[in-house]
């Protein structure tokens, strides 16, 4: 083989090796990807995002949700858009934040969008037999509409659902903007089993939106976006229903984005903090309405409190 050809093949091999071994933030660059909600299923990470489509200086323009998967936290495979708000007959659009959770082999996708007849944002549920869809409306109506929650007068307090299944099998849904709401889900995952509760303000100090529940040992963590521009804060509890103790900040604001919207998972022995920034430069300039998913490590102190996440442009390393 010609020496120049050998050199070329070696450099291509090296380039593809380094591409697959090390990530960079933003972690997904084929489209703008906001509000990442990761889950682990069958040793694979699936992440559900809303696609930002705004032109520079336009407000939120989001017509579809997207799914990506990875088995090494670095290389993300696109599964396209298996569901969009207008697949709900009652929705007028706006693919705001959602969260998928698996129960008994079915995948329930709690989503935020706008309601056609009840003014304001609403939460719907789509269901599938596969984490990558196809999904269909599980109810034929919204699970939460703005007239069901009265703790604030705003029409966008019913956003950002985050589902959690406790060790006893009981499922719960948290959501909110300005007020953090939660309710118990029935076994069918598509109806509430009891009233909607409000987390007292002092237990989620400075709550803006984007609640996320995870559990480590016997401690429940309720992380959320605080202030505006947003940072990420968290509270802890010994029960999924609280009372919650405010613990401070996990993350400072995201670069070049007013929102940060975190999701936290454990995968192959490490804890990961998913969030979005406005840092994608190609093919277009990022910003608050043109956001991109980023991933960094999250570490705990010995007493179970969370260390401040260091937001990096390098991202995380590939895992096997
Ligand atoms: O993406 C639209 C909204 O922006 C989300 O619902 C909020 O969490 C914020 O990220």
PDB file of C-alpha atoms in Angstrom, residues 90 92 113-122 144-149 153-158:
ATOM      1  CA  UNK A  90     -57.063  18.127  22.321  1.00  0.00           C
ATOM      2  CA  UNK A  92     -52.953  22.990  19.892  1.00  0.00           C
ATOM      3  CA  UNK A 113     -48.336  21.336  25.466  1.00  0.00           C
ATOM      4  CA  UNK A 114     -51.062  23.935  24.975  1.00  0.00           C
ATOM      5  CA  UNK A 115     -54.720  23.029  25.304  1.00  0.00           C
ATOM      6  CA  UNK A 116     -57.189  23.851  22.507  1.00  0.00           C
ATOM      7  CA  UNK A 117     -60.154  24.744  24.718  1.00  0.00           C
ATOM      8  CA  UNK A 118     -58.892  25.233  28.280  1.00  0.00           C
ATOM      9  CA  UNK A 119     -56.654  28.294  28.156  1.00  0.00           C
ATOM     10  CA  UNK A 120     -53.084  27.518  29.146  1.00  0.00           C
ATOM     11  CA  UNK A 121     -50.644  24.669  29.267  1.00  0.00           C
ATOM     12  CA  UNK A 122     -51.764  21.120  29.900  1.00  0.00           C
ATOM     13  CA  UNK A 144     -53.982  18.097  33.866  1.00  0.00           C
ATOM     14  CA  UNK A 145     -55.508  21.334  32.580  1.00  0.00           C
ATOM     15  CA  UNK A 146     -55.011  24.845  33.909  1.00  0.00           C
ATOM     16  CA  UNK A 147     -58.439  24.940  35.566  1.00  0.00           C
ATOM     17  CA  UNK A 148     -57.432  22.031  37.838  1.00  0.00           C
ATOM     18  CA  UNK A 149     -54.657  23.939  39.636  1.00  0.00           C
ATOM     19  CA  UNK A 153     -53.107  32.700  38.385  1.00  0.00           C
ATOM     20  CA  UNK A 154     -50.646  32.054  35.572  1.00  0.00           C
ATOM     21  CA  UNK A 155     -51.726  29.861  32.666  1.00  0.00           C
ATOM     22  CA  UNK A 156     -48.378  28.026  32.394  1.00  0.00           C
ATOM     23  CA  UNK A 157     -48.134  26.454  35.859  1.00  0.00           C
ATOM     24  CA  UNK A 158     -49.044  22.988  34.532  1.00  0.00           C
TER      25      UNK A 158
END
